[in-house]
PDB file of C-alpha atoms and ligand atoms in Angstrom:
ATOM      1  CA  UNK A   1     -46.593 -12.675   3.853  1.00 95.00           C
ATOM      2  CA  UNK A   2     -42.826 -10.789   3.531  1.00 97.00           C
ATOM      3  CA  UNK A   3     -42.756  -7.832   5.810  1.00 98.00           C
ATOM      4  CA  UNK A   4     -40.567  -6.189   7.316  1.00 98.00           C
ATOM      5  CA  UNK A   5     -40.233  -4.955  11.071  1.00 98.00           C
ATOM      6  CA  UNK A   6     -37.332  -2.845  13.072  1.00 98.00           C
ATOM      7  CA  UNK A   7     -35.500  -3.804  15.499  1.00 99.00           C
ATOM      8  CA  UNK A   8     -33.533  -1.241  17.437  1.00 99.00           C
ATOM      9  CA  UNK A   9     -30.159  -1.787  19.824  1.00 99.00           C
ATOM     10  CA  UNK A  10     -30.613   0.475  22.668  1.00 98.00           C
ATOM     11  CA  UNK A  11     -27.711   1.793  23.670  1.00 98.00           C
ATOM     12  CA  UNK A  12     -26.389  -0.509  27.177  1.00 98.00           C
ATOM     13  CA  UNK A  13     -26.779  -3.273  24.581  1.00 98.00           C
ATOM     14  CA  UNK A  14     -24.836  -1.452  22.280  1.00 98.00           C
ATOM     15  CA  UNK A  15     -22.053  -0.035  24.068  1.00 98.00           C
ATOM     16  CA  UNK A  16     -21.823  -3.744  26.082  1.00 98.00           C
ATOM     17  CA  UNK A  17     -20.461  -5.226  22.394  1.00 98.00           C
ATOM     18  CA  UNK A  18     -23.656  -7.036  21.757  1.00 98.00           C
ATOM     19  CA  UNK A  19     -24.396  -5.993  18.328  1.00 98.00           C
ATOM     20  CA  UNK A  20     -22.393  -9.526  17.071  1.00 98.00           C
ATOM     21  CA  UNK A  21     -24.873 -11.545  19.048  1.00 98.00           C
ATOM     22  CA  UNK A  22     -27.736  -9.676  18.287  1.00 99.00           C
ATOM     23  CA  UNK A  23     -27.049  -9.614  14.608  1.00 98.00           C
ATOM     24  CA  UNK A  24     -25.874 -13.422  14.710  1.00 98.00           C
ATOM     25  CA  UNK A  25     -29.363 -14.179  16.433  1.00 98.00           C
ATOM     26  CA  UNK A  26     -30.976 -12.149  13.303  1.00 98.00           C
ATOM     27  CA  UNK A  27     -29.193 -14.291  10.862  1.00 98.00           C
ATOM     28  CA  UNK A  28     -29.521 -17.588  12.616  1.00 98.00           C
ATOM     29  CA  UNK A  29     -33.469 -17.455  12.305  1.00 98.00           C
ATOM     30  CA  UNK A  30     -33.213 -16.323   8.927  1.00 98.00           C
ATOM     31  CA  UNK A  31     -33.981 -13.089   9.359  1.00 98.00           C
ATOM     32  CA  UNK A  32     -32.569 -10.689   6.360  1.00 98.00           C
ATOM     33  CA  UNK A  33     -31.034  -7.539   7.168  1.00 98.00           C
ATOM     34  CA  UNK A  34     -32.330  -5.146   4.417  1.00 97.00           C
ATOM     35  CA  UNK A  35     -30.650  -2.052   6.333  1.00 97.00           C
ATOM     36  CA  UNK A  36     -28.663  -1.069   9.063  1.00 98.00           C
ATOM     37  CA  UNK A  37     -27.098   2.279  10.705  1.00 98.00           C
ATOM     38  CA  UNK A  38     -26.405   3.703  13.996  1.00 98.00           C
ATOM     39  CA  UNK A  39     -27.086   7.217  15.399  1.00 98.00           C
ATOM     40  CA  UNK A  40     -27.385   8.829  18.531  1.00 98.00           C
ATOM     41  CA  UNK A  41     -30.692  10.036  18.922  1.00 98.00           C
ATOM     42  CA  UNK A  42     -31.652  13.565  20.592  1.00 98.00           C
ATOM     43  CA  UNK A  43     -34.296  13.890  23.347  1.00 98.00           C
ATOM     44  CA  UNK A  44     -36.246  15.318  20.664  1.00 98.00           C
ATOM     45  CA  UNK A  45     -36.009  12.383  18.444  1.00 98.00           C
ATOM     46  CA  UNK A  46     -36.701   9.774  21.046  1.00 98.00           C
ATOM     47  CA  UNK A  47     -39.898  11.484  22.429  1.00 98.00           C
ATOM     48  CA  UNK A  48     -40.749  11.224  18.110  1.00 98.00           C
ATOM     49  CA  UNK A  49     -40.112   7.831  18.147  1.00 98.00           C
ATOM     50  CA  UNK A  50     -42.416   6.460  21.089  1.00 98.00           C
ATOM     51  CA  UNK A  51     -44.918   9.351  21.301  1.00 96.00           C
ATOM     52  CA  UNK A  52     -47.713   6.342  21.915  1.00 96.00           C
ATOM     53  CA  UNK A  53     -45.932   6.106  25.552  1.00 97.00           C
ATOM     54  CA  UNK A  54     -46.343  10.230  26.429  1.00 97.00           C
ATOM     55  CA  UNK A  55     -47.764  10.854  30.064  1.00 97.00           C
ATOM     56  CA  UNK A  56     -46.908   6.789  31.293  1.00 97.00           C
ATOM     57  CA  UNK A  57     -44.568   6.813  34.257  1.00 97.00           C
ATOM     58  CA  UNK A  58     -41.427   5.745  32.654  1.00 97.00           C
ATOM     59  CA  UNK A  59     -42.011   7.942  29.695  1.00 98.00           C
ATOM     60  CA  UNK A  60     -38.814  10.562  30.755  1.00 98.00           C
ATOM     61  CA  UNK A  61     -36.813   7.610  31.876  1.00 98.00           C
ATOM     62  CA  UNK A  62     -37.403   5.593  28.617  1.00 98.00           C
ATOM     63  CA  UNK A  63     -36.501   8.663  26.421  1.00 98.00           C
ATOM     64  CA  UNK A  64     -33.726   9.772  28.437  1.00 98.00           C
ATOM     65  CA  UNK A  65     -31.866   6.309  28.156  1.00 98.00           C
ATOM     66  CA  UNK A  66     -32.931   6.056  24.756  1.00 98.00           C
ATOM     67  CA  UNK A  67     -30.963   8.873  23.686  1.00 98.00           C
ATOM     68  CA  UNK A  68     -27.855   8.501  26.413  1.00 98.00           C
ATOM     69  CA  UNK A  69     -26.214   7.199  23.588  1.00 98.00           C
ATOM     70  CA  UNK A  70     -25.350   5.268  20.177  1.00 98.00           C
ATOM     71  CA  UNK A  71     -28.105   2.870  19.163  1.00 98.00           C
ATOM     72  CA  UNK A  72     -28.491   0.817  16.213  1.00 99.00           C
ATOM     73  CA  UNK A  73     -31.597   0.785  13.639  1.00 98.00           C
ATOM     74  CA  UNK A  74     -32.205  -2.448  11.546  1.00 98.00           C
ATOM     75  CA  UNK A  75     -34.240  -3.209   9.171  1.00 98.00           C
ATOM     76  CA  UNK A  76     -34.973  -6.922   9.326  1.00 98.00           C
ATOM     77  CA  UNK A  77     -37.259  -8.796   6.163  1.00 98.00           C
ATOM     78  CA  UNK A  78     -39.229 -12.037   6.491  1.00 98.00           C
ATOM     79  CA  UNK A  79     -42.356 -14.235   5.985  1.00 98.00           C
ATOM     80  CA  UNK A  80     -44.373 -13.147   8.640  1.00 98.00           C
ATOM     81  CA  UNK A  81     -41.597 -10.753   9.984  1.00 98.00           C
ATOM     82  CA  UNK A  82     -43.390  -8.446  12.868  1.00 98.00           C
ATOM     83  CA  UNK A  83     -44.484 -11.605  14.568  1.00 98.00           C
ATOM     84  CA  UNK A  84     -41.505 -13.450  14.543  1.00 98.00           C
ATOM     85  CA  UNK A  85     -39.009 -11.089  15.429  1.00 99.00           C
ATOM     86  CA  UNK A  86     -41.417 -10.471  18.729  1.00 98.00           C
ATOM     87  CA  UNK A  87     -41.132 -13.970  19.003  1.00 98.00           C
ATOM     88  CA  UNK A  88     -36.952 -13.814  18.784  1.00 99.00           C
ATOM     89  CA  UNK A  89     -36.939 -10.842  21.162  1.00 99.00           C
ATOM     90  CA  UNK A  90     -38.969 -12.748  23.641  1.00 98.00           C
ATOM     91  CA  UNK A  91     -41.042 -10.615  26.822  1.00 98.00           C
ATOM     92  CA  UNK A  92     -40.400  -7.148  27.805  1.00 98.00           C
ATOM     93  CA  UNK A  93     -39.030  -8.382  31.309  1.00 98.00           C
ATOM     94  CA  UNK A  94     -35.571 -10.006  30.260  1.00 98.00           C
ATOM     95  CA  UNK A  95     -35.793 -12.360  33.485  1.00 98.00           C
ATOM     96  CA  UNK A  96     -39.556 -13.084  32.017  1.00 98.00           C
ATOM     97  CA  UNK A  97     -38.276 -13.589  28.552  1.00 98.00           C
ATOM     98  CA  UNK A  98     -38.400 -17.041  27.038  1.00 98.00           C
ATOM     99  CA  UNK A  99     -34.626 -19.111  27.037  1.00 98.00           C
ATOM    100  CA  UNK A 100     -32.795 -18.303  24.165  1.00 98.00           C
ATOM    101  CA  UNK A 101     -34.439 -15.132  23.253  1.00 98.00           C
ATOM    102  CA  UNK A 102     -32.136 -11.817  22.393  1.00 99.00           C
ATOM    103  CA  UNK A 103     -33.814  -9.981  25.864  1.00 98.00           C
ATOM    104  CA  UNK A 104     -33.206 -13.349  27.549  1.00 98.00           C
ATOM    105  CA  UNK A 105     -29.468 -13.611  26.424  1.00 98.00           C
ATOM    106  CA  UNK A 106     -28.437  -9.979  25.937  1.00 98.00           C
ATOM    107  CA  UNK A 107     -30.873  -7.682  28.473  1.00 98.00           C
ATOM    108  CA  UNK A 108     -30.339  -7.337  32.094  1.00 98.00           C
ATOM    109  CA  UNK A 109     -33.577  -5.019  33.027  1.00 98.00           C
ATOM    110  CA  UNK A 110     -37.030  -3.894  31.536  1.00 98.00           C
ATOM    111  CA  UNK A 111     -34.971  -0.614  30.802  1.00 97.00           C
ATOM    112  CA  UNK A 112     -31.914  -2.182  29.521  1.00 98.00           C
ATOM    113  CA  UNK A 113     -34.125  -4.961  27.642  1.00 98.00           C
ATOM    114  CA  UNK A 114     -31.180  -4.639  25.235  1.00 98.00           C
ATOM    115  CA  UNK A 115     -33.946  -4.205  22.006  1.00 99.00           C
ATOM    116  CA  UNK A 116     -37.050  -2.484  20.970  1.00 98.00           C
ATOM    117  CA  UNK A 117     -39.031  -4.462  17.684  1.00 98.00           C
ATOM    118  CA  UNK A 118     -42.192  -3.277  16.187  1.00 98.00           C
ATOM    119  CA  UNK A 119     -45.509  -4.143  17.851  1.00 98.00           C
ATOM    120  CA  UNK A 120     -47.620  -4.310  14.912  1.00 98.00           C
ATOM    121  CA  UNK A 121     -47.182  -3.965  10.658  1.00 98.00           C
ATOM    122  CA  UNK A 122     -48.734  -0.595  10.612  1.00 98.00           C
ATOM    123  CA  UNK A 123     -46.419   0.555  13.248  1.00 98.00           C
ATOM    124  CA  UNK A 124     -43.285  -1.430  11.651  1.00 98.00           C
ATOM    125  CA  UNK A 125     -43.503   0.322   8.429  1.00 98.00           C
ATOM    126  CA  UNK A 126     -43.909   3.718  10.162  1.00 98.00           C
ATOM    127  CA  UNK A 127     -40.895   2.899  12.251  1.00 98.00           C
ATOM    128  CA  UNK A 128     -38.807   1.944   9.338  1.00 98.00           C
ATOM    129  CA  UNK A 129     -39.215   5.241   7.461  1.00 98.00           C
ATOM    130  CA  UNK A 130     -38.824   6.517  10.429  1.00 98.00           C
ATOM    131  CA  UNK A 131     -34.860   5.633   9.974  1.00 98.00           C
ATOM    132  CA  UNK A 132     -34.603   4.771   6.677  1.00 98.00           C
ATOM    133  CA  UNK A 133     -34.936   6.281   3.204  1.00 98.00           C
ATOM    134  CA  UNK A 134     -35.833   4.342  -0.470  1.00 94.00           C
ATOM    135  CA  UNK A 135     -31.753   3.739  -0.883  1.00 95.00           C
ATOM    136  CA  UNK A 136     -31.003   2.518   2.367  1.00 97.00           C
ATOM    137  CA  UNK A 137     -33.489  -0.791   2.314  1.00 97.00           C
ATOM    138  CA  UNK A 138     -32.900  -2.935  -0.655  1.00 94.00           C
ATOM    139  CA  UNK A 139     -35.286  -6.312  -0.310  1.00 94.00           C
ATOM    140  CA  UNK A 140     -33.280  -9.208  -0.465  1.00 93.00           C
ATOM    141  CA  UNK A 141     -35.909 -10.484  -2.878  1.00 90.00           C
ATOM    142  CA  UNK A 142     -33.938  -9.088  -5.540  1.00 89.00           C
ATOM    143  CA  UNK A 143     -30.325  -9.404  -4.660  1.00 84.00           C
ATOM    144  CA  UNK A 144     -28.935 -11.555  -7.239  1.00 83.00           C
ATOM    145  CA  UNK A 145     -26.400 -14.315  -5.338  1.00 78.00           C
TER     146      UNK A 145
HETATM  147  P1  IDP B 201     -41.903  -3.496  24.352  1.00 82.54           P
HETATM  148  O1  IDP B 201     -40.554  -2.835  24.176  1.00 82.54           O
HETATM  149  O2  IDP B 201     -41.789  -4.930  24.780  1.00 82.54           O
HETATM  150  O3  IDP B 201     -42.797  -3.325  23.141  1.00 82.54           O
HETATM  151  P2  IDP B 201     -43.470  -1.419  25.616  1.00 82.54           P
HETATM  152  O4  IDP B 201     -44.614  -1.653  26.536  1.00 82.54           O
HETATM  153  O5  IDP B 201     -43.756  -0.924  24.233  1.00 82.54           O
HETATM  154  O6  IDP B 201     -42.605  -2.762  25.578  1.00 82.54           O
HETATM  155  O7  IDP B 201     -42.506  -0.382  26.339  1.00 82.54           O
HETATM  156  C1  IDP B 201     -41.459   0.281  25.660  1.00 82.54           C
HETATM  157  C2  IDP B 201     -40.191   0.223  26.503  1.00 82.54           C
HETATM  158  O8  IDP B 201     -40.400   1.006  27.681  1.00 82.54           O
HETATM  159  C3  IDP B 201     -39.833  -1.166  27.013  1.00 82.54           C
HETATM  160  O9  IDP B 201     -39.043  -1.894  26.089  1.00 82.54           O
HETATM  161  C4  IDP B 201     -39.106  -0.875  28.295  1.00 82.54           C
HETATM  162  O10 IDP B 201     -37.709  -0.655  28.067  1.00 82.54           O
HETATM  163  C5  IDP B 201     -39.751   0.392  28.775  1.00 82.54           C
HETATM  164  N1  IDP B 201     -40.768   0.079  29.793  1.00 82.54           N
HETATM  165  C6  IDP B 201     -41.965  -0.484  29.606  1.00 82.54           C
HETATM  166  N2  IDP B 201     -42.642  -0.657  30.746  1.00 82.54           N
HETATM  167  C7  IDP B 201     -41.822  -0.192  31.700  1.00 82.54           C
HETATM  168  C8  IDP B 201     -41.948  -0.105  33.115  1.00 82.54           C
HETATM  169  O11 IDP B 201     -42.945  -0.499  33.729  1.00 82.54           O
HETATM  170  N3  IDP B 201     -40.872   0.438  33.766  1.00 82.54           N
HETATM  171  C9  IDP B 201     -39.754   0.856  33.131  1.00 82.54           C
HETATM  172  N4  IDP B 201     -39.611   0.790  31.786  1.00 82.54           N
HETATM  173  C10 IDP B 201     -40.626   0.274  31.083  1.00 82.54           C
HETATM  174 MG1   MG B 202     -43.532  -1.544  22.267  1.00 82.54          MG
END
């Protein structure tokens, strides 16, 4: 089924210059990016964004380094999408992360995992309009080539 799913940059990935690998990996498994930004998110807006993770240890951490600076939100669309793009970014643990996955290749810590991607299609759609308006995603289904 076509869904779509986000996948976010956090920002040591981001300010390290791996956006072109990131997006390359994206594009090499045929994922579509439907929209794209970047923003630096407040405290406020990071505790929004992974609210299922209040009162867990690394909670302060997490939402501290979330919003230390600029991050990138993209909207990816494919078959199947949520699943797959887990699949891409591999395990949490970059050293535990399959070979050739974007944590794998791009993150150095579970903190600095260099991506977050939606666990689940309920939460990926919530998560997109979370970023994103109606004229910021445009499915590729009907871009005319
Ligand atoms: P996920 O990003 O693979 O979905 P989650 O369990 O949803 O993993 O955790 C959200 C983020 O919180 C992780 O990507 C990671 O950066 C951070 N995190 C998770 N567990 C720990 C931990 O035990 N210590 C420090 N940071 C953690
Ligand atoms: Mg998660």
């Amino acid at each position: 089924m076509l869904e779509v799913s986000l996948i976010m940059v956090k920002p040591h990935a981001f300010a390290t210059k791996r956006m072109g690998t990131i997006i390359s990996m994206l594009e090499n498994n045929n994922f579509h990016i439907i929209g794209m930004k970047s923003i630096k998110l407040t405290l406020e807006l990071a505790r929004k964004f992974y609210f299922v993770h209040e009162g867990k240890e690394f909670f302060e951490r997490l939402i501290k380094y979330m919003s230390s600076g600029t991050v990138a939100a993209i909207c990816v669309e494919k078959n199947d999408c949520v699943a797959e793009l887990r699949k891409l970014i591999g395990a949490t643990d970059p050293s535990k992360a399959a070979e050739g996955t974007i944590r794998r290749v791009c993150g150095t810590t579970v903190g600095k995992n260099a991506v977050h991607a939606s666990d689940s299609i309920e939460n990926a759609n919530k998560e997109v309009r979370f970023f994103f308006s109606d004229i910021e995603l445009y499915s590729y289904r009907f871009i005319q080539y």
